[in-house]
């Protein structure tokens, strides 16, 4: 068994203990047998079946911070926090699937599509979220950072739900309106819907468990500005061929606003500010990479047929294409862009193709034809690249626009740029612990970046 598989197996073994604690709580509250069984089935169906990257990141981060394997008590605490993140993920996914009318999740029918479940899934989602706080109380009530755990879970949940709101009202599947799309809006959706809970939350939880203080008390009336006097705002990581940049000042303000006025000299401690500054843009990079793979990756590589185009997703690829085909001179392609070689008339034509074809569902006949073409290509030993990405003629036209605009080259330029800047931040801004200084080891961030850079699925 590989080291990765062994870590997963140990984490899954901890899930059995944690799941049984939750089911026992239902029993202690005199729930009838059928209700207890329902809760058990919901937990098993919705929580442990994914990649578990978020939950395992808590374990990995805690071990990096402590620079040693965790003892049994430490491992259980880290596992509870890790499964807390997975419960939060399950809460989001059950809810999202119901809102989106999704069909499958993790290779099986969505929970709400079970004939006996349907809209009961709404209550099941609430119970998945509530389970987090029962576990925190049971395992951390006596810890000095217990309230910090509660606050960070609550804040992250709210931030993610804000991102989901923007996503839902910007790109409903049944109504395509590309005028609502923009790279700025895409960044906002990604940061709030993905980055906070997928990247910052697991690391922050491990930091809390390892005794790194969440807040600091300033001796002056002004809140702590940042690490070594640096600004707490997001680094300017720009997207090629756009002028998009982001700031997390609002996030730091949100943290500050939770402190009572009488304690206004309390602010987020520097290690957490550093974690935010690195992990939020890292999470944005991850999602942009995911959007690109949905367009460019072969199903044999990424494990699925990309559906962002037919699902009308407000993704990085389409927003970049919309910028490149815009009549706005401020969004004109950069000289190095392949799109700069296209005439304004041609770019306008490509824009019309996007507006007519993006978000258009394939017909049943087109879906079957695409499956048949892929199967035939595989039988004949041919490269199935030309057959595999397409679910219909409309999607094929959209992908043709992306290719003509040079999206692949633009993405490669973006990836190298953002990885270079993240590596520079890790080197320059992270304070290693020691000599009485509170900090987080650079390896925490290098580990995350190493898992993402150049991935194919």
Short mmCIF file of C-alpha atoms in Angstrom, two decimals:
data_model
loop_
_atom_site.label_atom_id
_atom_site.label_comp_id
_atom_site.label_asym_id
_atom_site.label_seq_id
_atom_site.Cartn_x
_atom_site.Cartn_y
_atom_site.Cartn_z
CA UNK A 1 0.00 0.00 0.00
CA UNK A 2 1.38 3.41 -0.95
CA UNK A 3 1.93 6.11 1.66
CA UNK A 4 -0.95 8.10 0.17
CA UNK A 5 -3.29 5.10 0.29
CA UNK A 6 -2.23 4.32 3.87
CA UNK A 7 -2.98 7.89 4.97
CA UNK A 8 -6.41 7.71 3.38
CA UNK A 9 -7.16 4.33 4.96
CA UNK A 10 -6.25 5.63 8.42
CA UNK A 11 -8.40 8.72 7.90
CA UNK A 12 -11.33 6.58 6.74
CA UNK A 13 -10.93 4.38 9.81
CA UNK A 14 -11.32 7.50 11.97
CA UNK A 15 -14.53 8.28 10.08
CA UNK A 16 -16.14 5.09 11.45
CA UNK A 17 -15.56 6.33 15.00
CA UNK A 18 -16.80 9.83 14.20
CA UNK A 19 -19.84 8.59 12.28
CA UNK A 20 -20.82 6.32 15.17
CA UNK A 21 -20.54 9.24 17.61
CA UNK A 22 -23.03 11.18 15.51
CA UNK A 23 -25.41 8.23 15.19
CA UNK A 24 -25.16 7.57 18.93
CA UNK A 25 -26.16 11.18 19.56
CA UNK A 26 -29.36 10.56 17.60
CA UNK A 27 -30.00 7.46 19.70
CA UNK A 28 -29.39 9.35 22.95
CA UNK A 29 -32.05 11.83 21.86
CA UNK A 30 -34.55 8.95 21.68
CA UNK A 31 -34.90 9.11 17.92
CA UNK A 32 -36.91 6.18 16.53
CA UNK A 33 -35.04 3.39 14.80
CA UNK A 34 -36.01 4.49 11.28
CA UNK A 35 -34.76 8.05 11.95
CA UNK A 36 -31.44 6.74 13.30
CA UNK A 37 -31.03 4.52 10.24
CA UNK A 38 -31.89 7.43 7.94
CA UNK A 39 -29.23 9.63 9.54
CA UNK A 40 -26.67 6.82 9.32
CA UNK A 41 -27.45 6.26 5.65
CA UNK A 42 -27.25 9.99 4.88
CA UNK A 43 -23.84 10.23 6.54
CA UNK A 44 -22.49 7.20 4.69
CA UNK A 45 -23.91 8.22 1.32
CA UNK A 46 -22.82 11.85 1.37
CA UNK A 47 -19.64 12.24 3.41
CA UNK A 48 -16.84 9.67 2.84
CA UNK A 49 -17.02 9.00 -0.90
CA UNK A 50 -14.95 11.84 -2.36
CA UNK A 51 -11.24 12.48 -2.75
CA UNK A 52 -11.03 13.66 0.90
CA UNK A 53 -8.32 16.18 -0.03
CA UNK A 54 -9.72 18.87 2.25
CA UNK A 55 -9.95 16.66 5.29
CA UNK A 56 -6.57 15.03 4.75
CA UNK A 57 -5.03 18.50 4.40
CA UNK A 58 -5.77 19.12 8.08
CA UNK A 59 -3.76 16.02 9.02
CA UNK A 60 -0.90 16.84 6.64
CA UNK A 61 -0.71 20.47 7.78
CA UNK A 62 -0.68 19.55 11.47
CA UNK A 63 2.16 17.09 10.90
CA UNK A 64 4.17 19.67 8.95
CA UNK A 65 3.67 22.29 11.65
CA UNK A 66 4.71 19.87 14.41
CA UNK A 67 7.50 18.42 12.25
CA UNK A 68 6.64 14.91 13.42
CA UNK A 69 3.87 12.30 13.18
CA UNK A 70 0.85 13.01 15.36
CA UNK A 71 0.29 10.90 18.46
CA UNK A 72 -3.04 9.09 18.84
CA UNK A 73 -4.80 11.90 20.70
CA UNK A 74 -3.52 14.54 18.28
CA UNK A 75 -4.51 12.42 15.30
CA UNK A 76 -8.07 12.00 16.55
CA UNK A 77 -8.41 15.75 17.06
CA UNK A 78 -7.01 16.48 13.61
CA UNK A 79 -9.27 13.80 12.11
CA UNK A 80 -12.34 15.31 13.77
CA UNK A 81 -11.45 18.69 12.25
CA UNK A 82 -10.72 17.08 8.89
CA UNK A 83 -14.03 15.25 8.85
CA UNK A 84 -15.65 18.50 9.96
CA UNK A 85 -14.43 20.02 6.70
CA UNK A 86 -15.74 16.98 4.80
CA UNK A 87 -19.12 17.32 6.54
CA UNK A 88 -19.18 20.96 5.48
CA UNK A 89 -18.36 19.87 1.93
CA UNK A 90 -21.18 17.30 2.05
CA UNK A 91 -23.60 19.96 3.30
CA UNK A 92 -22.69 22.20 0.37
CA UNK A 93 -22.88 19.41 -2.22
CA UNK A 94 -26.24 18.01 -1.13
CA UNK A 95 -27.65 21.54 -1.20
CA UNK A 96 -25.98 22.46 -4.50
CA UNK A 97 -27.20 19.31 -6.24
CA UNK A 98 -30.76 20.07 -5.21
CA UNK A 99 -30.51 23.69 -6.35
CA UNK A 100 -28.81 22.79 -9.63
CA UNK A 101 -31.01 19.80 -10.42
CA UNK A 102 -27.87 17.68 -10.78
CA UNK A 103 -28.14 14.01 -11.75
CA UNK A 104 -25.05 12.31 -10.38
CA UNK A 105 -22.40 12.99 -7.76
CA UNK A 106 -19.24 10.91 -7.29
CA UNK A 107 -20.45 8.29 -9.74
CA UNK A 108 -23.81 7.66 -8.10
CA UNK A 109 -27.22 9.37 -8.19
CA UNK A 110 -27.40 12.58 -6.16
CA UNK A 111 -28.84 12.01 -2.70
CA UNK A 112 -32.02 13.96 -3.39
CA UNK A 113 -32.69 11.79 -6.45
CA UNK A 114 -33.11 8.70 -4.32
CA UNK A 115 -36.86 7.89 -4.63
CA UNK A 116 -37.34 7.84 -0.86
CA UNK A 117 -35.41 11.08 -0.25
CA UNK A 118 -36.41 13.90 -2.62
CA UNK A 119 -36.91 17.16 -0.67
CA UNK A 120 -36.05 15.52 2.66
CA UNK A 121 -32.51 16.17 1.42
CA UNK A 122 -32.96 19.76 2.58
CA UNK A 123 -33.22 18.63 6.20
CA UNK A 124 -30.45 16.08 5.68
CA UNK A 125 -28.16 18.90 4.51
CA UNK A 126 -28.96 20.88 7.68
CA UNK A 127 -28.12 17.82 9.78
CA UNK A 128 -24.77 17.39 8.04
CA UNK A 129 -23.86 20.96 8.92
CA UNK A 130 -25.14 20.66 12.49
CA UNK A 131 -23.01 17.54 12.96
CA UNK A 132 -19.89 19.71 12.73
CA UNK A 133 -20.81 21.68 15.82
CA UNK A 134 -21.73 18.61 17.84
CA UNK A 135 -18.29 17.16 17.10
CA UNK A 136 -16.52 20.41 17.96
CA UNK A 137 -18.32 20.59 21.30
CA UNK A 138 -17.61 16.95 22.11
CA UNK A 139 -13.91 17.04 21.28
CA UNK A 140 -12.82 20.65 21.82
CA UNK A 141 -15.10 22.23 24.45
CA UNK A 142 -12.27 22.47 26.98
CA UNK A 143 -9.68 23.84 24.56
CA UNK A 144 -8.72 27.54 24.67
CA UNK A 145 -9.28 27.77 20.89
CA UNK A 146 -12.79 26.25 20.96
CA UNK A 147 -14.56 29.54 20.23
CA UNK A 148 -12.06 30.26 17.44
CA UNK A 149 -13.01 26.94 15.83
CA UNK A 150 -16.68 27.85 16.00
CA UNK A 151 -16.07 31.29 14.52
CA UNK A 152 -13.91 30.10 11.64
CA UNK A 153 -16.42 27.40 10.64
CA UNK A 154 -19.30 29.90 10.81
CA UNK A 155 -17.41 32.58 8.88
CA UNK A 156 -16.22 30.17 6.21
CA UNK A 157 -19.72 28.75 5.76
CA UNK A 158 -21.17 32.24 5.31
CA UNK A 159 -18.42 33.20 2.85
CA UNK A 160 -19.05 30.06 0.79
CA UNK A 161 -22.79 30.69 0.72
CA UNK A 162 -22.17 34.24 -0.50
CA UNK A 163 -20.11 32.79 -3.35
CA UNK A 164 -22.86 30.31 -4.15
CA UNK A 165 -25.40 33.14 -4.29
CA UNK A 166 -23.33 35.08 -6.84
CA UNK A 167 -22.87 31.92 -8.89
CA UNK A 168 -26.57 31.04 -8.88
CA UNK A 169 -27.82 34.46 -9.93
CA UNK A 170 -25.03 35.03 -12.49
CA UNK A 171 -25.30 31.81 -14.46
CA UNK A 172 -28.59 29.94 -14.15
CA UNK A 173 -28.55 26.89 -16.42
CA UNK A 174 -31.91 27.68 -17.98
CA UNK A 175 -31.15 31.30 -18.91
CA UNK A 176 -27.94 32.23 -20.71
CA UNK A 177 -26.93 35.88 -20.41
CA UNK A 178 -23.23 36.38 -21.08
CA UNK A 179 -23.53 40.08 -20.26
CA UNK A 180 -23.59 39.03 -16.60
CA UNK A 181 -20.22 37.32 -16.94
CA UNK A 182 -16.86 38.93 -16.22
CA UNK A 183 -13.45 37.88 -14.95
CA UNK A 184 -14.01 40.07 -11.92
CA UNK A 185 -17.22 38.23 -11.07
CA UNK A 186 -15.57 34.89 -11.73
CA UNK A 187 -12.79 35.74 -9.27
CA UNK A 188 -15.32 36.76 -6.65
CA UNK A 189 -17.25 33.51 -7.07
CA UNK A 190 -14.10 31.40 -6.90
CA UNK A 191 -12.62 33.13 -3.88
CA UNK A 192 -15.81 32.97 -1.84
CA UNK A 193 -17.25 29.68 -3.09
CA UNK A 194 -14.04 27.63 -3.20
CA UNK A 195 -10.87 29.21 -1.83
CA UNK A 196 -11.94 29.89 1.75
CA UNK A 197 -13.31 26.47 2.63
CA UNK A 198 -11.13 24.33 0.37
CA UNK A 199 -7.74 25.92 1.03
CA UNK A 200 -7.72 28.36 3.94
CA UNK A 201 -10.05 26.46 6.30
CA UNK A 202 -8.07 23.18 6.54
CA UNK A 203 -4.82 25.02 7.18
CA UNK A 204 -6.33 27.43 9.71
CA UNK A 205 -7.91 24.54 11.63
CA UNK A 206 -4.56 22.74 11.84
CA UNK A 207 -2.88 25.96 12.96
CA UNK A 208 -5.42 26.39 15.75
CA UNK A 209 -5.03 22.79 16.87
CA UNK A 210 -1.26 23.22 16.96
CA UNK A 211 -1.54 26.20 19.29
CA UNK A 212 -0.92 29.10 16.90
CA UNK A 213 -3.02 31.99 18.30
CA UNK A 214 -5.85 33.10 16.04
CA UNK A 215 -5.86 36.71 17.20
CA UNK A 216 -3.33 39.15 18.58
CA UNK A 217 -3.67 42.12 20.88
CA UNK A 218 -2.15 45.36 19.62
CA UNK A 219 -0.71 47.83 22.12
CA UNK A 220 -1.75 50.72 19.88
CA UNK A 221 -5.24 51.79 18.87
CA UNK A 222 -4.56 50.63 15.33
CA UNK A 223 -5.06 46.97 14.40
CA UNK A 224 -2.08 44.93 13.33
CA UNK A 225 -1.37 45.74 9.71
CA UNK A 226 0.31 42.55 8.64
CA UNK A 227 3.46 40.50 8.72
CA UNK A 228 6.56 42.62 9.31
CA UNK A 229 4.54 45.74 8.58
CA UNK A 230 3.37 44.51 5.19
CA UNK A 231 -0.06 45.31 3.86
CA UNK A 232 -2.84 42.81 4.55
CA UNK A 233 -4.31 43.28 1.08
CA UNK A 234 -4.18 40.56 -1.55
CA UNK A 235 -1.06 40.53 -3.74
CA UNK A 236 -1.67 41.77 -7.24
CA UNK A 237 -1.77 38.54 -9.24
CA UNK A 238 -3.06 39.61 -12.61
CA UNK A 239 -4.64 37.50 -15.29
CA UNK A 240 -3.03 37.72 -18.74
CA UNK A 241 -5.01 39.88 -21.14
CA UNK A 242 -7.11 41.36 -18.34
CA UNK A 243 -6.62 43.83 -15.55
CA UNK A 244 -8.16 41.76 -12.80
CA UNK A 245 -6.74 41.81 -9.27
CA UNK A 246 -8.28 40.97 -5.92
CA UNK A 247 -8.13 42.19 -2.34
CA UNK A 248 -8.95 40.41 0.91
CA UNK A 249 -9.30 43.63 2.88
CA UNK A 250 -13.02 42.87 3.15
CA UNK A 251 -12.23 39.47 4.64
CA UNK A 252 -9.98 40.96 7.28
CA UNK A 253 -12.68 43.52 8.00
CA UNK A 254 -15.17 40.68 8.46
CA UNK A 255 -12.88 39.06 11.03
CA UNK A 256 -12.40 42.39 12.80
CA UNK A 257 -16.14 43.08 12.84
CA UNK A 258 -16.73 39.93 14.90
CA UNK A 259 -14.70 41.42 17.77
CA UNK A 260 -16.73 43.48 20.30
CA UNK A 261 -16.02 47.24 20.16
CA UNK A 262 -14.47 47.13 23.62
CA UNK A 263 -11.84 44.76 22.19
CA UNK A 264 -11.13 46.66 18.97
CA UNK A 265 -7.38 46.30 19.62
CA UNK A 266 -7.73 42.57 18.82
CA UNK A 267 -6.96 41.56 15.25
CA UNK A 268 -6.12 38.47 13.21
CA UNK A 269 -2.63 37.27 14.07
CA UNK A 270 0.12 37.54 11.41
CA UNK A 271 0.42 33.79 10.64
CA UNK A 272 -3.25 33.67 9.65
CA UNK A 273 -2.93 36.82 7.57
CA UNK A 274 -0.03 35.21 5.74
CA UNK A 275 -2.08 32.04 5.24
CA UNK A 276 -4.94 34.07 3.77
CA UNK A 277 -2.64 36.03 1.47
CA UNK A 278 -1.15 32.85 0.02
CA UNK A 279 -3.99 30.33 0.13
CA UNK A 280 -6.77 32.50 -1.31
CA UNK A 281 -4.94 33.21 -4.61
CA UNK A 282 -3.70 29.60 -4.58
CA UNK A 283 -7.32 28.46 -4.40
CA UNK A 284 -8.21 30.80 -7.24
CA UNK A 285 -5.38 29.30 -9.31
CA UNK A 286 -6.73 25.81 -8.54
CA UNK A 287 -10.21 26.71 -9.80
CA UNK A 288 -8.88 28.42 -12.94
CA UNK A 289 -6.87 25.27 -13.57
CA UNK A 290 -10.04 23.21 -13.06
CA UNK A 291 -11.93 25.40 -15.53
CA UNK A 292 -9.15 25.00 -18.08
CA UNK A 293 -9.04 21.21 -17.67
CA UNK A 294 -12.80 21.05 -18.14
CA UNK A 295 -12.24 22.58 -21.59
CA UNK A 296 -8.94 20.98 -22.57
CA UNK A 297 -8.60 17.71 -20.71
CA UNK A 298 -9.41 14.31 -22.15
CA UNK A 299 -11.93 12.24 -20.18
CA UNK A 300 -9.30 9.50 -19.96
CA UNK A 301 -7.07 11.99 -18.11
CA UNK A 302 -9.48 14.01 -15.98
CA UNK A 303 -11.94 11.19 -15.30
CA UNK A 304 -15.00 12.92 -16.74
CA UNK A 305 -16.42 14.66 -19.79
CA UNK A 306 -16.28 18.40 -19.19
CA UNK A 307 -19.71 20.03 -18.97
CA UNK A 308 -18.97 23.67 -18.08
CA UNK A 309 -19.92 24.89 -21.57
CA UNK A 310 -23.28 23.14 -21.78
CA UNK A 311 -24.01 23.96 -18.12
CA UNK A 312 -23.52 27.71 -18.71
CA UNK A 313 -20.79 27.98 -16.08
CA UNK A 314 -19.29 31.39 -15.37
CA UNK A 315 -15.78 29.99 -15.76
CA UNK A 316 -12.36 31.43 -16.44
CA UNK A 317 -12.15 30.11 -20.00
CA UNK A 318 -15.37 31.67 -21.28
CA UNK A 319 -14.72 34.93 -19.43
CA UNK A 320 -11.25 35.16 -20.94
CA UNK A 321 -12.77 34.50 -24.38
CA UNK A 322 -15.40 37.18 -23.80
CA UNK A 323 -12.67 39.69 -22.96
CA UNK A 324 -10.71 38.76 -26.07
CA UNK A 325 -13.76 39.24 -28.30
CA UNK A 326 -15.04 42.38 -26.60
CA UNK A 327 -15.51 45.61 -28.53
CA UNK A 328 -14.29 47.49 -25.45
CA UNK A 329 -10.82 48.90 -26.34
CA UNK A 330 -9.75 48.55 -22.70
CA UNK A 331 -10.07 44.78 -23.10
CA UNK A 332 -8.16 44.53 -26.38
CA UNK A 333 -5.88 41.45 -26.61
CA UNK A 334 -2.31 41.98 -25.50
CA UNK A 335 0.25 42.07 -28.35
CA UNK A 336 1.59 38.67 -27.27
CA UNK A 337 -1.85 37.06 -27.46
CA UNK A 338 -2.74 34.87 -30.46
CA UNK A 339 -6.04 36.75 -30.57
CA UNK A 340 -4.19 39.98 -31.39
CA UNK A 341 -3.55 38.59 -34.88
CA UNK A 342 -7.29 38.37 -35.53
CA UNK A 343 -9.08 41.28 -37.13
CA UNK A 344 -11.74 43.14 -35.12
CA UNK A 345 -14.31 41.77 -37.54
CA UNK A 346 -13.21 38.19 -36.92
CA UNK A 347 -13.25 38.69 -33.16
CA UNK A 348 -16.79 40.07 -33.47
CA UNK A 349 -17.81 36.95 -35.40
CA UNK A 350 -16.36 34.73 -32.70
CA UNK A 351 -18.26 36.73 -30.09
CA UNK A 352 -21.51 35.98 -31.90
CA UNK A 353 -20.68 32.27 -31.90
CA UNK A 354 -20.20 32.38 -28.13
CA UNK A 355 -23.46 34.24 -27.59
CA UNK A 356 -25.40 31.80 -29.78
CA UNK A 357 -23.82 28.54 -28.62
CA UNK A 358 -22.62 28.85 -25.02
CA UNK A 359 -24.90 27.08 -22.55
CA UNK A 360 -26.82 25.26 -25.29
CA UNK A 361 -27.72 21.72 -24.24
CA UNK A 362 -26.95 18.88 -26.64
CA UNK A 363 -29.82 16.88 -28.06
CA UNK A 364 -30.14 13.21 -27.01
CA UNK A 365 -29.05 12.26 -30.51
CA UNK A 366 -25.90 14.38 -30.21
CA UNK A 367 -25.02 12.84 -26.85
CA UNK A 368 -25.34 9.34 -28.26
CA UNK A 369 -23.34 10.27 -31.35
CA UNK A 370 -20.52 11.64 -29.18
CA UNK A 371 -20.45 8.43 -27.14
CA UNK A 372 -20.39 6.32 -30.29
CA UNK A 373 -17.54 8.36 -31.80
CA UNK A 374 -15.44 8.04 -28.66
CA UNK A 375 -16.09 4.31 -28.44
CA UNK A 376 -15.18 3.80 -32.08
CA UNK A 377 -11.98 5.80 -31.72
CA UNK A 378 -10.92 3.70 -28.75
CA UNK A 379 -11.75 0.44 -30.55
CA UNK A 380 -9.65 1.49 -33.54
CA UNK A 381 -6.76 2.62 -31.38
CA UNK A 382 -7.01 6.22 -32.60
CA UNK A 383 -6.38 9.32 -30.55
CA UNK A 384 -9.90 10.14 -29.30
CA UNK A 385 -9.05 13.81 -28.67
CA UNK A 386 -11.24 15.10 -31.49
CA UNK A 387 -14.21 13.06 -30.32
CA UNK A 388 -13.93 13.13 -26.57
CA UNK A 389 -14.62 16.66 -25.48
CA UNK A 390 -17.87 17.25 -27.31
CA UNK A 391 -21.42 16.70 -26.14
CA UNK A 392 -23.02 18.49 -29.08
CA UNK A 393 -22.47 20.74 -32.08
CA UNK A 394 -22.98 23.94 -30.07
CA UNK A 395 -20.27 22.93 -27.63
CA UNK A 396 -17.99 21.99 -30.52
CA UNK A 397 -18.39 25.49 -31.97
CA UNK A 398 -17.58 27.08 -28.60
CA UNK A 399 -14.46 24.97 -28.21
CA UNK A 400 -13.43 25.98 -31.70
CA UNK A 401 -13.64 29.63 -30.62
CA UNK A 402 -11.50 28.90 -27.56
CA UNK A 403 -8.86 27.23 -29.74
CA UNK A 404 -8.80 30.06 -32.28
CA UNK A 405 -8.36 32.63 -29.51
CA UNK A 406 -5.35 30.74 -28.14
CA UNK A 407 -6.79 29.91 -24.72
CA UNK A 408 -4.24 27.13 -24.20
CA UNK A 409 -1.30 29.51 -24.61
CA UNK A 410 -2.97 32.14 -22.42
CA UNK A 411 -3.49 29.58 -19.67
CA UNK A 412 0.14 28.42 -19.80
CA UNK A 413 1.27 32.03 -19.44
CA UNK A 414 -1.13 32.55 -16.54
CA UNK A 415 -0.02 29.37 -14.75
CA UNK A 416 3.69 30.14 -14.94
CA UNK A 417 3.07 33.70 -13.77
CA UNK A 418 0.89 32.84 -10.80
CA UNK A 419 3.09 29.96 -9.65
CA UNK A 420 6.14 32.21 -9.79
CA UNK A 421 4.44 34.87 -7.70
CA UNK A 422 3.12 32.35 -5.17
CA UNK A 423 6.58 30.84 -4.76
CA UNK A 424 8.00 34.31 -4.22
CA UNK A 425 5.37 35.06 -1.58
CA UNK A 426 6.07 31.77 0.21
CA UNK A 427 9.77 32.57 0.28
CA UNK A 428 9.49 36.23 1.30
CA UNK A 429 6.41 36.46 3.52
CA UNK A 430 6.27 33.23 5.50
CA UNK A 431 7.93 33.45 8.90
CA UNK A 432 9.24 30.09 10.06
CA UNK A 433 8.56 29.32 13.74
CA UNK A 434 11.44 29.62 16.17
CA UNK A 435 13.19 32.04 18.51
CA UNK A 436 9.86 32.77 20.18
CA UNK A 437 8.18 33.64 16.88
CA UNK A 438 4.78 32.25 15.91
CA UNK A 439 4.72 31.09 12.33
CA UNK A 440 3.85 28.39 9.84
CA UNK A 441 6.47 26.36 8.02
CA UNK A 442 6.90 27.15 4.34
CA UNK A 443 6.41 23.47 3.61
CA UNK A 444 2.68 23.85 4.38
CA UNK A 445 2.24 26.13 1.39
CA UNK A 446 4.82 24.41 -0.81
CA UNK A 447 2.96 21.14 -0.27
CA UNK A 448 -0.33 22.63 -1.47
CA UNK A 449 1.29 24.27 -4.49
CA UNK A 450 3.21 21.12 -5.38
CA UNK A 451 0.02 19.07 -5.49
CA UNK A 452 -1.66 21.55 -7.83
CA UNK A 453 1.02 22.73 -10.24
CA UNK A 454 0.85 20.96 -13.58
CA UNK A 455 -1.92 18.56 -12.55
CA UNK A 456 -3.88 16.82 -15.30
CA UNK A 457 -6.98 15.88 -13.31
#
